[in-house]
mmCIF file with all atom_site columns, C-alpha atoms in Angstrom:
data_model
loop_
_atom_site.group_PDB
_atom_site.id
_atom_site.type_symbol
_atom_site.label_atom_id
_atom_site.label_alt_id
_atom_site.label_comp_id
_atom_site.label_asym_id
_atom_site.label_entity_id
_atom_site.label_seq_id
_atom_site.pdbx_PDB_ins_code
_atom_site.Cartn_x
_atom_site.Cartn_y
_atom_site.Cartn_z
_atom_site.occupancy
_atom_site.B_iso_or_equiv
_atom_site.pdbx_formal_charge
_atom_site.auth_seq_id
_atom_site.auth_comp_id
_atom_site.auth_asym_id
_atom_site.auth_atom_id
_atom_site.pdbx_PDB_model_num
ATOM 1   C CA . ASP A 1 1   ? 18.557  -9.501  -1.392  1.00 0.00 ? 1   ASP A CA 1
ATOM 2   C CA . ALA A 1 2   ? 16.651  -8.516  1.742   1.00 0.00 ? 2   ALA A CA 1
ATOM 3   C CA . GLY A 1 3   ? 13.333  -7.000  1.402   1.00 0.00 ? 3   GLY A CA 1
ATOM 4   C CA . VAL A 1 4   ? 11.954  -3.966  3.212   1.00 0.00 ? 4   VAL A CA 1
ATOM 5   C CA . THR A 1 5   ? 12.585  -4.352  6.907   1.00 0.00 ? 5   THR A CA 1
ATOM 6   C CA . GLN A 1 6   ? 10.749  -2.601  9.707   1.00 0.00 ? 6   GLN A CA 1
ATOM 7   C CA . SER A 1 7   ? 11.311  -2.386  13.523  1.00 0.00 ? 7   SER A CA 1
ATOM 8   C CA . PRO A 1 8   ? 9.941   -3.103  15.942  1.00 0.00 ? 8   PRO A CA 1
ATOM 9   C CA . THR A 1 9   ? 7.306   -5.587  14.771  1.00 0.00 ? 9   THR A CA 1
ATOM 10  C CA . HIS A 1 10  ? 4.968   -4.902  17.658  1.00 0.00 ? 10  HIS A CA 1
ATOM 11  C CA . LEU A 1 11  ? 4.745   -1.911  19.980  1.00 0.00 ? 11  LEU A CA 1
ATOM 12  C CA . ILE A 1 12  ? 2.628   -1.117  22.842  1.00 0.00 ? 12  ILE A CA 1
ATOM 13  C CA . LYS A 1 13  ? 2.344   2.457   24.096  1.00 0.00 ? 13  LYS A CA 1
ATOM 14  C CA . THR A 1 14  ? 0.069   4.551   26.214  1.00 0.00 ? 14  THR A CA 1
ATOM 15  C CA . ARG A 1 15  ? -1.792  7.796   25.355  1.00 0.00 ? 15  ARG A CA 1
ATOM 16  C CA . GLY A 1 16  ? 0.482   10.749  25.392  1.00 0.00 ? 16  GLY A CA 1
ATOM 17  C CA . GLN A 1 17  ? 3.558   8.919   24.606  1.00 0.00 ? 17  GLN A CA 1
ATOM 18  C CA . HIS A 1 18  ? 5.787   9.309   21.580  1.00 0.00 ? 18  HIS A CA 1
ATOM 19  C CA . VAL A 1 19  ? 6.957   6.477   19.249  1.00 0.00 ? 19  VAL A CA 1
ATOM 20  C CA . THR A 1 20  ? 9.678   6.145   16.587  1.00 0.00 ? 20  THR A CA 1
ATOM 21  C CA . LEU A 1 21  ? 9.243   3.384   13.898  1.00 0.00 ? 21  LEU A CA 1
ATOM 22  C CA . ARG A 1 22  ? 12.198  2.486   11.667  1.00 0.00 ? 22  ARG A CA 1
ATOM 23  C CA . CYS A 1 23  ? 12.499  1.238   8.072   1.00 0.00 ? 23  CYS A CA 1
ATOM 24  C CA . SER A 1 24  ? 15.216  -0.038  5.861   1.00 0.00 ? 24  SER A CA 1
ATOM 25  C CA . PRO A 1 25  ? 14.497  0.014   2.140   1.00 0.00 ? 25  PRO A CA 1
ATOM 26  C CA . ILE A 1 26  ? 15.664  -2.563  -0.343  1.00 0.00 ? 26  ILE A CA 1
ATOM 27  C CA . SER A 1 27  ? 19.186  -2.053  -1.390  1.00 0.00 ? 27  SER A CA 1
ATOM 28  C CA . GLY A 1 28  ? 19.233  0.421   -4.194  1.00 0.00 ? 28  GLY A CA 1
ATOM 29  C CA . HIS A 1 29  ? 15.974  1.919   -3.575  1.00 0.00 ? 29  HIS A CA 1
ATOM 30  C CA . LYS A 1 30  ? 16.016  5.728   -2.654  1.00 0.00 ? 30  LYS A CA 1
ATOM 31  C CA . SER A 1 31  ? 12.352  6.251   -2.016  1.00 0.00 ? 31  SER A CA 1
ATOM 32  C CA . VAL A 1 32  ? 10.457  5.381   1.162   1.00 0.00 ? 32  VAL A CA 1
ATOM 33  C CA . SER A 1 33  ? 6.809   5.890   1.854   1.00 0.00 ? 33  SER A CA 1
ATOM 34  C CA . TRP A 1 34  ? 4.900   5.357   5.123   1.00 0.00 ? 34  TRP A CA 1
ATOM 35  C CA . TYR A 1 35  ? 1.296   4.123   5.323   1.00 0.00 ? 35  TYR A CA 1
ATOM 36  C CA . GLN A 1 36  ? -1.214  3.629   8.198   1.00 0.00 ? 36  GLN A CA 1
ATOM 37  C CA . GLN A 1 37  ? -3.513  0.731   8.023   1.00 0.00 ? 37  GLN A CA 1
ATOM 38  C CA . VAL A 1 38  ? -6.389  0.569   10.381  1.00 0.00 ? 38  VAL A CA 1
ATOM 39  C CA . LEU A 1 39  ? -7.855  -2.875  10.836  1.00 0.00 ? 39  LEU A CA 1
ATOM 40  C CA . GLY A 1 40  ? -10.133 -3.715  7.877   1.00 0.00 ? 40  GLY A CA 1
ATOM 41  C CA . GLN A 1 41  ? -9.272  -0.684  5.731   1.00 0.00 ? 41  GLN A CA 1
ATOM 42  C CA . GLY A 1 42  ? -6.864  0.021   3.026   1.00 0.00 ? 42  GLY A CA 1
ATOM 43  C CA . PRO A 1 43  ? -3.646  1.802   3.787   1.00 0.00 ? 43  PRO A CA 1
ATOM 44  C CA . GLN A 1 44  ? -3.640  5.493   4.159   1.00 0.00 ? 44  GLN A CA 1
ATOM 45  C CA . PHE A 1 45  ? -0.674  7.539   2.781   1.00 0.00 ? 45  PHE A CA 1
ATOM 46  C CA . ILE A 1 46  ? 1.330   9.590   5.425   1.00 0.00 ? 46  ILE A CA 1
ATOM 47  C CA . PHE A 1 47  ? 4.671   10.616  3.734   1.00 0.00 ? 47  PHE A CA 1
ATOM 48  C CA . GLN A 1 48  ? 6.925   9.935   0.954   1.00 0.00 ? 48  GLN A CA 1
ATOM 49  C CA . TYR A 1 49  ? 10.652  10.738  1.092   1.00 0.00 ? 49  TYR A CA 1
ATOM 50  C CA . TYR A 1 50  ? 13.236  10.686  -1.733  1.00 0.00 ? 50  TYR A CA 1
ATOM 51  C CA . GLU A 1 51  ? 16.851  11.466  -1.494  1.00 0.00 ? 51  GLU A CA 1
ATOM 52  C CA . LYS A 1 52  ? 16.249  12.679  2.059   1.00 0.00 ? 52  LYS A CA 1
ATOM 53  C CA . GLU A 1 53  ? 13.643  15.190  0.956   1.00 0.00 ? 53  GLU A CA 1
ATOM 54  C CA . GLU A 1 54  ? 9.825   15.009  1.701   1.00 0.00 ? 54  GLU A CA 1
ATOM 55  C CA . ARG A 1 55  ? 8.045   14.569  -1.550  1.00 0.00 ? 55  ARG A CA 1
ATOM 56  C CA . GLY A 1 56  ? 4.620   13.907  -0.424  1.00 0.00 ? 56  GLY A CA 1
ATOM 57  C CA . ARG A 1 57  ? 2.274   14.377  2.710   1.00 0.00 ? 57  ARG A CA 1
ATOM 58  C CA . GLY A 1 58  ? -1.024  12.834  3.491   1.00 0.00 ? 58  GLY A CA 1
ATOM 59  C CA . ASN A 1 59  ? -3.820  14.296  5.563   1.00 0.00 ? 59  ASN A CA 1
ATOM 60  C CA . PHE A 1 60  ? -2.331  13.542  8.869   1.00 0.00 ? 60  PHE A CA 1
ATOM 61  C CA . PRO A 1 61  ? -1.669  15.922  11.887  1.00 0.00 ? 61  PRO A CA 1
ATOM 62  C CA . ASP A 1 62  ? 1.632   17.515  12.759  1.00 0.00 ? 62  ASP A CA 1
ATOM 63  C CA . ARG A 1 63  ? 2.085   14.930  15.471  1.00 0.00 ? 63  ARG A CA 1
ATOM 64  C CA . PHE A 1 64  ? 3.186   12.757  12.570  1.00 0.00 ? 64  PHE A CA 1
ATOM 65  C CA . SER A 1 65  ? 6.741   13.452  11.355  1.00 0.00 ? 65  SER A CA 1
ATOM 66  C CA . ALA A 1 66  ? 9.428   11.679  9.467   1.00 0.00 ? 66  ALA A CA 1
ATOM 67  C CA . ARG A 1 67  ? 12.855  11.890  8.035   1.00 0.00 ? 67  ARG A CA 1
ATOM 68  C CA . GLN A 1 68  ? 15.246  9.854   5.594   1.00 0.00 ? 68  GLN A CA 1
ATOM 69  C CA . PHE A 1 69  ? 18.819  9.384   6.266   1.00 0.00 ? 69  PHE A CA 1
ATOM 70  C CA . PRO A 1 70  ? 21.782  9.296   3.951   1.00 0.00 ? 70  PRO A CA 1
ATOM 71  C CA . ASN A 1 71  ? 21.625  5.604   3.638   1.00 0.00 ? 71  ASN A CA 1
ATOM 72  C CA . TYR A 1 72  ? 18.037  5.959   2.599   1.00 0.00 ? 72  TYR A CA 1
ATOM 73  C CA . SER A 1 73  ? 16.560  4.394   5.738   1.00 0.00 ? 73  SER A CA 1
ATOM 74  C CA . SER A 1 74  ? 13.705  6.308   7.383   1.00 0.00 ? 74  SER A CA 1
ATOM 75  C CA . GLU A 1 75  ? 12.004  6.828   10.784  1.00 0.00 ? 75  GLU A CA 1
ATOM 76  C CA . LEU A 1 76  ? 8.359   7.770   11.252  1.00 0.00 ? 76  LEU A CA 1
ATOM 77  C CA . ASN A 1 77  ? 7.774   9.670   14.651  1.00 0.00 ? 77  ASN A CA 1
ATOM 78  C CA . VAL A 1 78  ? 4.368   10.195  16.349  1.00 0.00 ? 78  VAL A CA 1
ATOM 79  C CA . ASN A 1 79  ? 3.996   12.477  19.334  1.00 0.00 ? 79  ASN A CA 1
ATOM 80  C CA . ALA A 1 80  ? 1.053   12.784  21.910  1.00 0.00 ? 80  ALA A CA 1
ATOM 81  C CA . LEU A 1 81  ? -0.295  9.213   20.838  1.00 0.00 ? 81  LEU A CA 1
ATOM 82  C CA . LEU A 1 82  ? -3.861  8.976   20.689  1.00 0.00 ? 82  LEU A CA 1
ATOM 83  C CA . LEU A 1 83  ? -5.975  5.723   21.109  1.00 0.00 ? 83  LEU A CA 1
ATOM 84  C CA . GLY A 1 84  ? -6.940  6.254   17.307  1.00 0.00 ? 84  GLY A CA 1
ATOM 85  C CA . ASP A 1 85  ? -3.242  6.054   16.417  1.00 0.00 ? 85  ASP A CA 1
ATOM 86  C CA . SER A 1 86  ? -3.533  2.219   16.832  1.00 0.00 ? 86  SER A CA 1
ATOM 87  C CA . ALA A 1 87  ? -2.772  0.688   13.642  1.00 0.00 ? 87  ALA A CA 1
ATOM 88  C CA . LEU A 1 88  ? -0.442  -1.198  11.389  1.00 0.00 ? 88  LEU A CA 1
ATOM 89  C CA . TYR A 1 89  ? 2.290   1.099   10.070  1.00 0.00 ? 89  TYR A CA 1
ATOM 90  C CA . LEU A 1 90  ? 3.701   0.010   6.690   1.00 0.00 ? 90  LEU A CA 1
ATOM 91  C CA . CYS A 1 91  ? 6.921   1.171   5.056   1.00 0.00 ? 91  CYS A CA 1
ATOM 92  C CA . ALA A 1 92  ? 7.325   0.774   1.206   1.00 0.00 ? 92  ALA A CA 1
ATOM 93  C CA . SER A 1 93  ? 10.318  1.512   -0.883  1.00 0.00 ? 93  SER A CA 1
ATOM 94  C CA . SER A 1 94  ? 10.750  1.967   -4.505  1.00 0.00 ? 94  SER A CA 1
ATOM 95  C CA . LEU A 1 95  ? 13.643  3.019   -6.898  1.00 0.00 ? 95  LEU A CA 1
ATOM 96  C CA . THR A 1 96  ? 12.690  6.588   -7.184  1.00 0.00 ? 96  THR A CA 1
ATOM 97  C CA . GLY A 1 97  ? 9.179   6.886   -6.145  1.00 0.00 ? 97  GLY A CA 1
ATOM 98  C CA . GLY A 1 98  ? 7.808   7.572   -9.618  1.00 0.00 ? 98  GLY A CA 1
ATOM 99  C CA . SER A 1 99  ? 4.227   6.951   -10.560 1.00 0.00 ? 99  SER A CA 1
ATOM 100 C CA . GLY A 1 100 ? 4.774   3.725   -12.531 1.00 0.00 ? 100 GLY A CA 1
ATOM 101 C CA . GLN A 1 101 ? 7.023   1.997   -9.992  1.00 0.00 ? 101 GLN A CA 1
ATOM 102 C CA . PRO A 1 102 ? 5.659   -0.630  -7.689  1.00 0.00 ? 102 PRO A CA 1
ATOM 103 C CA . GLN A 1 103 ? 6.265   -0.063  -4.019  1.00 0.00 ? 103 GLN A CA 1
ATOM 104 C CA . HIS A 1 104 ? 7.555   -2.966  -1.946  1.00 0.00 ? 104 HIS A CA 1
ATOM 105 C CA . PHE A 1 105 ? 6.190   -3.161  1.486   1.00 0.00 ? 105 PHE A CA 1
ATOM 106 C CA . GLY A 1 106 ? 7.610   -4.188  4.678   1.00 0.00 ? 106 GLY A CA 1
ATOM 107 C CA . ASP A 1 107 ? 5.742   -6.485  7.127   1.00 0.00 ? 107 ASP A CA 1
ATOM 108 C CA . GLY A 1 108 ? 4.784   -3.481  9.145   1.00 0.00 ? 108 GLY A CA 1
ATOM 109 C CA . THR A 1 109 ? 4.897   -2.342  12.898  1.00 0.00 ? 109 THR A CA 1
ATOM 110 C CA . ARG A 1 110 ? 1.816   -3.104  14.604  1.00 0.00 ? 110 ARG A CA 1
ATOM 111 C CA . LEU A 1 111 ? 1.202   -0.178  17.222  1.00 0.00 ? 111 LEU A CA 1
ATOM 112 C CA . SER A 1 112 ? -1.234  -0.442  19.901  1.00 0.00 ? 112 SER A CA 1
ATOM 113 C CA . ILE A 1 113 ? -2.232  2.367   22.186  1.00 0.00 ? 113 ILE A CA 1
ATOM 114 C CA . LEU A 1 114 ? -3.615  1.617   25.543  1.00 0.00 ? 114 LEU A CA 1
ATOM 115 C CA . GLY B 2 1   ? -9.926  14.112  -5.704  1.00 0.00 ? 1   GLY B CA 1
ATOM 116 C CA . ASP B 2 2   ? -8.451  10.747  -6.892  1.00 0.00 ? 2   ASP B CA 1
ATOM 117 C CA . SER B 2 3   ? -10.196 7.711   -5.391  1.00 0.00 ? 3   SER B CA 1
ATOM 118 C CA . VAL B 2 4   ? -10.354 3.979   -6.027  1.00 0.00 ? 4   VAL B CA 1
ATOM 119 C CA . THR B 2 5   ? -13.573 1.994   -5.420  1.00 0.00 ? 5   THR B CA 1
ATOM 120 C CA . GLN B 2 6   ? -13.560 -1.773  -5.008  1.00 0.00 ? 6   GLN B CA 1
ATOM 121 C CA . MET B 2 7   ? -16.470 -4.280  -4.645  1.00 0.00 ? 7   MET B CA 1
ATOM 122 C CA . GLU B 2 8   ? -17.152 -4.943  -1.100  1.00 0.00 ? 8   GLU B CA 1
ATOM 123 C CA . GLY B 2 9   ? -16.458 -8.273  0.330   1.00 0.00 ? 9   GLY B CA 1
ATOM 124 C CA . PRO B 2 10  ? -16.136 -10.719 1.751   1.00 0.00 ? 10  PRO B CA 1
ATOM 125 C CA . VAL B 2 11  ? -16.083 -13.002 -1.490  1.00 0.00 ? 11  VAL B CA 1
ATOM 126 C CA . THR B 2 12  ? -16.425 -16.838 -0.854  1.00 0.00 ? 12  THR B CA 1
ATOM 127 C CA . LEU B 2 13  ? -15.789 -19.135 -3.580  1.00 0.00 ? 13  LEU B CA 1
ATOM 128 C CA . SER B 2 14  ? -15.140 -22.859 -3.991  1.00 0.00 ? 14  SER B CA 1
ATOM 129 C CA . GLU B 2 15  ? -11.919 -24.055 -5.339  1.00 0.00 ? 15  GLU B CA 1
ATOM 130 C CA . GLU B 2 16  ? -11.453 -23.764 -9.191  1.00 0.00 ? 16  GLU B CA 1
ATOM 131 C CA . ALA B 2 17  ? -14.172 -21.160 -9.340  1.00 0.00 ? 17  ALA B CA 1
ATOM 132 C CA . PHE B 2 18  ? -13.781 -18.095 -11.556 1.00 0.00 ? 18  PHE B CA 1
ATOM 133 C CA . LEU B 2 19  ? -12.858 -15.063 -9.582  1.00 0.00 ? 19  LEU B CA 1
ATOM 134 C CA . THR B 2 20  ? -13.549 -11.286 -10.587 1.00 0.00 ? 20  THR B CA 1
ATOM 135 C CA . ILE B 2 21  ? -12.980 -8.448  -8.143  1.00 0.00 ? 21  ILE B CA 1
ATOM 136 C CA . ASN B 2 22  ? -13.982 -5.160  -9.501  1.00 0.00 ? 22  ASN B CA 1
ATOM 137 C CA . CYS B 2 23  ? -12.135 -1.980  -9.206  1.00 0.00 ? 23  CYS B CA 1
ATOM 138 C CA . THR B 2 24  ? -12.908 1.346   -10.607 1.00 0.00 ? 24  THR B CA 1
ATOM 139 C CA . TYR B 2 25  ? -11.103 4.615   -10.326 1.00 0.00 ? 25  TYR B CA 1
ATOM 140 C CA . THR B 2 26  ? -11.393 8.417   -10.423 1.00 0.00 ? 26  THR B CA 1
ATOM 141 C CA . ALA B 2 27  ? -8.364  10.451  -11.506 1.00 0.00 ? 27  ALA B CA 1
ATOM 142 C CA . THR B 2 28  ? -7.223  12.990  -13.806 1.00 0.00 ? 28  THR B CA 1
ATOM 143 C CA . GLY B 2 29  ? -4.456  12.196  -16.237 1.00 0.00 ? 29  GLY B CA 1
ATOM 144 C CA . TYR B 2 30  ? -2.993  8.871   -16.651 1.00 0.00 ? 30  TYR B CA 1
ATOM 145 C CA . PRO B 2 31  ? -2.473  7.043   -13.306 1.00 0.00 ? 31  PRO B CA 1
ATOM 146 C CA . SER B 2 32  ? -0.627  3.809   -12.893 1.00 0.00 ? 32  SER B CA 1
ATOM 147 C CA . LEU B 2 33  ? -2.870  1.041   -11.619 1.00 0.00 ? 33  LEU B CA 1
ATOM 148 C CA . PHE B 2 34  ? -1.943  -1.841  -9.223  1.00 0.00 ? 34  PHE B CA 1
ATOM 149 C CA . TRP B 2 35  ? -3.275  -4.815  -7.402  1.00 0.00 ? 35  TRP B CA 1
ATOM 150 C CA . TYR B 2 36  ? -1.611  -5.668  -4.245  1.00 0.00 ? 36  TYR B CA 1
ATOM 151 C CA . VAL B 2 37  ? -2.463  -8.910  -2.004  1.00 0.00 ? 37  VAL B CA 1
ATOM 152 C CA . GLN B 2 38  ? -2.259  -9.184  1.768   1.00 0.00 ? 38  GLN B CA 1
ATOM 153 C CA . TYR B 2 39  ? -2.079  -12.790 2.944   1.00 0.00 ? 39  TYR B CA 1
ATOM 154 C CA . PRO B 2 40  ? -3.090  -13.682 6.532   1.00 0.00 ? 40  PRO B CA 1
ATOM 155 C CA . GLY B 2 41  ? -0.476  -12.288 8.978   1.00 0.00 ? 41  GLY B CA 1
ATOM 156 C CA . GLU B 2 42  ? 1.724   -11.051 6.143   1.00 0.00 ? 42  GLU B CA 1
ATOM 157 C CA . GLY B 2 43  ? 2.433   -7.516  4.641   1.00 0.00 ? 43  GLY B CA 1
ATOM 158 C CA . LEU B 2 44  ? 1.411   -6.228  1.310   1.00 0.00 ? 44  LEU B CA 1
ATOM 159 C CA . GLN B 2 45  ? 2.750   -7.674  -1.783  1.00 0.00 ? 45  GLN B CA 1
ATOM 160 C CA . LEU B 2 46  ? 2.624   -6.369  -5.329  1.00 0.00 ? 46  LEU B CA 1
ATOM 161 C CA . LEU B 2 47  ? 0.451   -8.728  -7.453  1.00 0.00 ? 47  LEU B CA 1
ATOM 162 C CA . LEU B 2 48  ? 0.435   -6.940  -10.738 1.00 0.00 ? 48  LEU B CA 1
ATOM 163 C CA . LYS B 2 49  ? 0.316   -3.643  -12.337 1.00 0.00 ? 49  LYS B CA 1
ATOM 164 C CA . ALA B 2 50  ? -0.411  -1.582  -15.624 1.00 0.00 ? 50  ALA B CA 1
ATOM 165 C CA . THR B 2 51  ? 0.955   1.721   -16.304 1.00 0.00 ? 51  THR B CA 1
ATOM 166 C CA . LYS B 2 52  ? -1.020  2.755   -19.508 1.00 0.00 ? 52  LYS B CA 1
ATOM 167 C CA . ALA B 2 53  ? -4.423  2.197   -21.159 1.00 0.00 ? 53  ALA B CA 1
ATOM 168 C CA . ASP B 2 54  ? -4.923  -1.284  -22.593 1.00 0.00 ? 54  ASP B CA 1
ATOM 169 C CA . ASP B 2 55  ? -2.047  -2.770  -20.698 1.00 0.00 ? 55  ASP B CA 1
ATOM 170 C CA . LYS B 2 56  ? -2.625  -6.068  -19.125 1.00 0.00 ? 56  LYS B CA 1
ATOM 171 C CA . GLY B 2 57  ? -1.039  -7.148  -15.943 1.00 0.00 ? 57  GLY B CA 1
ATOM 172 C CA . SER B 2 58  ? -0.594  -10.620 -14.988 1.00 0.00 ? 58  SER B CA 1
ATOM 173 C CA . ASN B 2 59  ? 0.897   -12.771 -12.357 1.00 0.00 ? 59  ASN B CA 1
ATOM 174 C CA . LYS B 2 60  ? 0.227   -16.180 -10.872 1.00 0.00 ? 60  LYS B CA 1
ATOM 175 C CA . GLY B 2 61  ? -2.815  -16.754 -12.850 1.00 0.00 ? 61  GLY B CA 1
ATOM 176 C CA . PHE B 2 62  ? -4.354  -13.380 -11.952 1.00 0.00 ? 62  PHE B CA 1
ATOM 177 C CA . GLU B 2 63  ? -4.957  -10.757 -14.810 1.00 0.00 ? 63  GLU B CA 1
ATOM 178 C CA . ALA B 2 64  ? -6.362  -7.239  -14.997 1.00 0.00 ? 64  ALA B CA 1
ATOM 179 C CA . THR B 2 65  ? -6.678  -4.937  -17.851 1.00 0.00 ? 65  THR B CA 1
ATOM 180 C CA . TYR B 2 66  ? -6.327  -1.098  -17.644 1.00 0.00 ? 66  TYR B CA 1
ATOM 181 C CA . ARG B 2 67  ? -9.651  0.184   -19.252 1.00 0.00 ? 67  ARG B CA 1
ATOM 182 C CA . LYS B 2 68  ? -9.501  3.935   -19.659 1.00 0.00 ? 68  LYS B CA 1
ATOM 183 C CA . GLU B 2 69  ? -12.970 4.143   -21.258 1.00 0.00 ? 69  GLU B CA 1
ATOM 184 C CA . THR B 2 70  ? -14.596 2.715   -18.357 1.00 0.00 ? 70  THR B CA 1
ATOM 185 C CA . THR B 2 71  ? -11.887 3.674   -15.751 1.00 0.00 ? 71  THR B CA 1
ATOM 186 C CA . SER B 2 72  ? -11.653 0.043   -14.448 1.00 0.00 ? 72  SER B CA 1
ATOM 187 C CA . PHE B 2 73  ? -8.902  -2.311  -13.475 1.00 0.00 ? 73  PHE B CA 1
ATOM 188 C CA . HIS B 2 74  ? -10.934 -5.573  -12.577 1.00 0.00 ? 74  HIS B CA 1
ATOM 189 C CA . LEU B 2 75  ? -8.934  -8.468  -11.200 1.00 0.00 ? 75  LEU B CA 1
ATOM 190 C CA . GLU B 2 76  ? -9.687  -11.934 -12.815 1.00 0.00 ? 76  GLU B CA 1
ATOM 191 C CA . LYS B 2 77  ? -8.497  -15.496 -12.215 1.00 0.00 ? 77  LYS B CA 1
ATOM 192 C CA . GLY B 2 78  ? -9.823  -18.483 -14.089 1.00 0.00 ? 78  GLY B CA 1
ATOM 193 C CA . SER B 2 79  ? -9.550  -20.992 -11.353 1.00 0.00 ? 79  SER B CA 1
ATOM 194 C CA . VAL B 2 80  ? -8.940  -20.086 -7.771  1.00 0.00 ? 80  VAL B CA 1
ATOM 195 C CA . GLN B 2 81  ? -7.070  -22.056 -5.155  1.00 0.00 ? 81  GLN B CA 1
ATOM 196 C CA . VAL B 2 82  ? -7.343  -22.271 -1.355  1.00 0.00 ? 82  VAL B CA 1
ATOM 197 C CA . SER B 2 83  ? -3.956  -20.652 -1.276  1.00 0.00 ? 83  SER B CA 1
ATOM 198 C CA . ASP B 2 84  ? -5.474  -17.574 -2.883  1.00 0.00 ? 84  ASP B CA 1
ATOM 199 C CA . SER B 2 85  ? -7.405  -16.674 0.092   1.00 0.00 ? 85  SER B CA 1
ATOM 200 C CA . ALA B 2 86  ? -6.365  -13.213 1.243   1.00 0.00 ? 86  ALA B CA 1
ATOM 201 C CA . VAL B 2 87  ? -7.196  -9.487  0.948   1.00 0.00 ? 87  VAL B CA 1
ATOM 202 C CA . TYR B 2 88  ? -6.892  -7.865  -2.434  1.00 0.00 ? 88  TYR B CA 1
ATOM 203 C CA . PHE B 2 89  ? -6.201  -4.065  -2.685  1.00 0.00 ? 89  PHE B CA 1
ATOM 204 C CA . CYS B 2 90  ? -6.662  -2.057  -5.830  1.00 0.00 ? 90  CYS B CA 1
ATOM 205 C CA . ALA B 2 91  ? -4.526  1.101   -5.731  1.00 0.00 ? 91  ALA B CA 1
ATOM 206 C CA . LEU B 2 92  ? -3.577  3.865   -8.348  1.00 0.00 ? 92  LEU B CA 1
ATOM 207 C CA . SER B 2 93  ? -0.454  6.079   -8.374  1.00 0.00 ? 93  SER B CA 1
ATOM 208 C CA . ARG B 2 94  ? 0.010   9.555   -9.996  1.00 0.00 ? 94  ARG B CA 1
ATOM 209 C CA . VAL B 2 95  ? 2.213   12.319  -9.728  1.00 0.00 ? 95  VAL B CA 1
ATOM 210 C CA . ALA B 2 96  ? 0.483   15.592  -8.944  1.00 0.00 ? 96  ALA B CA 1
ATOM 211 C CA . GLY B 2 97  ? 2.860   18.559  -8.593  1.00 0.00 ? 97  GLY B CA 1
ATOM 212 C CA . ASN B 2 98  ? 5.377   17.479  -5.953  1.00 0.00 ? 98  ASN B CA 1
ATOM 213 C CA . ASN B 2 99  ? 3.271   14.760  -4.535  1.00 0.00 ? 99  ASN B CA 1
ATOM 214 C CA . ARG B 2 100 ? 3.701   11.132  -5.491  1.00 0.00 ? 100 ARG B CA 1
ATOM 215 C CA . LYS B 2 101 ? 1.451   8.561   -3.716  1.00 0.00 ? 101 LYS B CA 1
ATOM 216 C CA . LEU B 2 102 ? -0.643  5.489   -3.901  1.00 0.00 ? 102 LEU B CA 1
ATOM 217 C CA . ILE B 2 103 ? -4.350  5.880   -3.380  1.00 0.00 ? 103 ILE B CA 1
ATOM 218 C CA . TRP B 2 104 ? -5.936  2.665   -2.199  1.00 0.00 ? 104 TRP B CA 1
ATOM 219 C CA . GLY B 2 105 ? -9.372  0.990   -2.285  1.00 0.00 ? 105 GLY B CA 1
ATOM 220 C CA . LEU B 2 106 ? -10.658 -0.513  0.944   1.00 0.00 ? 106 LEU B CA 1
ATOM 221 C CA . GLY B 2 107 ? -9.576  -3.968  0.025   1.00 0.00 ? 107 GLY B CA 1
ATOM 222 C CA . THR B 2 108 ? -11.668 -7.174  -0.721  1.00 0.00 ? 108 THR B CA 1
ATOM 223 C CA . SER B 2 109 ? -11.321 -10.217 1.295   1.00 0.00 ? 109 SER B CA 1
ATOM 224 C CA . LEU B 2 110 ? -11.452 -13.528 -0.587  1.00 0.00 ? 110 LEU B CA 1
ATOM 225 C CA . ALA B 2 111 ? -12.057 -16.747 1.099   1.00 0.00 ? 111 ALA B CA 1
ATOM 226 C CA . VAL B 2 112 ? -11.549 -20.039 -1.157  1.00 0.00 ? 112 VAL B CA 1
ATOM 227 C CA . ASN B 2 113 ? -13.074 -23.156 0.319   1.00 0.00 ? 113 ASN B CA 1
ATOM 228 C CA . PRO B 2 114 ? -11.661 -26.673 -0.644  1.00 0.00 ? 114 PRO B CA 1
#
């Protein structure tokens, strides 16, 4: 079975632009989470979705938004991009998002802001 | 709030040496604990997990025991290989109200020399 897939793999944007990142979970997984990983640091939680509803939100500004579709794929949107948004954005899926369930990560989208 | 603290890296070992990467956590209740590994140029992969006190997670020769009395989940391997060179992340997962998320340590970089 295919793992978590993310697109695009790399993206270059300029300040002020907006970006949409996409994620397809493992087949059968209904929960998707988004993380931001700045170089040299651990991933920071942005959002979790389950059954198309937001179940958790990290400490990120309102410029960050996400949604989950009926097929459980997800999009992360970032508006008014800042230089500090340059990072690897990771998507992870799990069956239901429960506490004891491992999350399976995609390879990420590397976003560079010029 | 919840937090995870890992020993700082980088850790440099010779092949066949014994590995310990310390991880301690702060959390209320009974979180699940995970070790993830990120090989160079790749995404995060689940290495092992433990969901309750005294559980031992193991995979690929790595082990970690969930110690509630010391709030620790140290990663160990008896004999490391060059292919173990990677960044290792300790994480906890818990449900708090309507919020389910992973909380990460900063990661420990391991370099194994032949």
